[in-house]
Every structure is written in structure tokens, then in C-alpha cells.
mmCIF file of C-alpha atoms in Angstrom:
data_model
loop_
_atom_site.group_PDB
_atom_site.id
_atom_site.type_symbol
_atom_site.label_atom_id
_atom_site.label_comp_id
_atom_site.label_asym_id
_atom_site.label_seq_id
_atom_site.Cartn_x
_atom_site.Cartn_y
_atom_site.Cartn_z
ATOM 1 C CA UNK N 1 -8.539 -6.362 -1.994
ATOM 2 C CA UNK N 2 -10.776 -3.466 -2.995
ATOM 3 C CA UNK N 3 -9.517 -1.517 0.031
ATOM 4 C CA UNK N 4 -5.930 -2.182 -1.045
ATOM 5 C CA UNK N 5 -6.646 -0.865 -4.550
ATOM 6 C CA UNK N 6 -8.416 2.247 -3.225
ATOM 7 C CA UNK N 7 -5.539 3.059 -0.879
ATOM 8 C CA UNK N 8 -3.004 2.486 -3.642
ATOM 9 C CA UNK N 9 -4.872 4.917 -5.886
ATOM 10 C CA UNK N 10 -4.877 7.573 -3.146
ATOM 11 C CA UNK N 11 -1.208 7.182 -2.234
ATOM 12 C CA UNK N 12 0.494 6.683 -5.595
ATOM 13 C CA UNK N 13 1.303 3.008 -5.134
ATOM 14 C CA UNK N 14 0.443 0.077 -7.372
ATOM 15 C CA UNK N 15 -0.030 -3.542 -6.241
ATOM 16 C CA UNK N 16 2.374 -5.792 -8.136
ATOM 17 C CA UNK N 17 2.414 -9.070 -6.254
ATOM 18 C CA UNK N 18 0.012 -10.832 -3.964
ATOM 19 C CA UNK N 19 1.112 -14.201 -2.723
ATOM 20 C CA UNK N 20 -0.304 -16.164 0.181
ATOM 21 C CA UNK N 21 0.717 -14.138 3.235
ATOM 22 C CA UNK N 22 2.641 -11.422 1.346
ATOM 23 C CA UNK N 23 1.625 -8.280 -0.499
ATOM 24 C CA UNK N 24 3.967 -5.937 -2.393
ATOM 25 C CA UNK N 25 3.076 -2.502 -3.668
ATOM 26 C CA UNK N 26 5.462 -0.247 -5.574
ATOM 27 C CA UNK N 27 5.577 3.517 -5.803
ATOM 28 C CA UNK N 28 4.494 5.179 -9.005
ATOM 29 C CA UNK N 29 5.900 8.552 -7.897
ATOM 30 C CA UNK N 30 8.518 9.772 -5.427
ATOM 31 C CA UNK N 31 7.390 7.807 -2.373
ATOM 32 C CA UNK N 32 9.330 4.893 -0.871
ATOM 33 C CA UNK N 33 10.197 2.400 -3.650
ATOM 34 C CA UNK N 34 7.981 -0.369 -2.295
ATOM 35 C CA UNK N 35 6.081 -1.653 0.706
ATOM 36 C CA UNK N 36 6.022 -5.372 1.366
ATOM 37 C CA UNK N 37 4.534 -7.498 4.112
ATOM 38 C CA UNK N 38 1.347 -9.182 5.130
ATOM 39 C CA UNK N 39 -1.871 -7.559 3.995
ATOM 40 C CA UNK N 40 -2.567 -5.975 7.390
ATOM 41 C CA UNK N 41 0.845 -4.297 7.606
ATOM 42 C CA UNK N 42 0.677 -3.003 4.043
ATOM 43 C CA UNK N 43 -2.838 -1.623 4.591
ATOM 44 C CA UNK N 44 -1.724 0.129 7.807
ATOM 45 C CA UNK N 45 1.150 1.849 5.998
ATOM 46 C CA UNK N 46 -1.043 2.881 3.089
ATOM 47 C CA UNK N 47 -3.675 4.274 5.484
ATOM 48 C CA UNK N 48 -0.984 6.394 7.175
ATOM 49 C CA UNK N 49 0.195 7.669 3.787
ATOM 50 C CA UNK N 50 -3.377 8.434 2.707
ATOM 51 C CA UNK N 51 -3.910 10.432 5.903
ATOM 52 C CA UNK N 52 -0.732 12.396 5.288
ATOM 53 C CA UNK N 53 -1.791 13.091 1.716
ATOM 54 C CA UNK N 54 -5.132 14.530 2.812
ATOM 55 C CA UNK N 55 -3.744 16.775 5.574
#
């Protein structure tokens, strides 16, 4: 979960719900309103966004 929090901090998202098998993060800025799915899918999307933010 530390990786999820780090990626959220870098991409402007905030984790709001973590249930067994599902994670939801919401945008704190102008990004997509939310990302929801299993932890792996959410982490992949946040990694892509973090890469875009650093380029």
C-alpha cells in the first residue's frame, strides 16, 4: 500500500476506498475523476500517469 500512496502523491490522486479485490482512487486536480479496479490495474495506471508527469 505504500507504493499506492507514493504514486497517488505523485499523480494528484487520493485513495478513498480499499475493499478486498477493489481499489478506488479519486483525482484531487483536473485528472480523470477516479480510477477503480484491482490493485494491480490501479497501480499500472498510476505508474503511467507518474511517467507522463515526469516527462
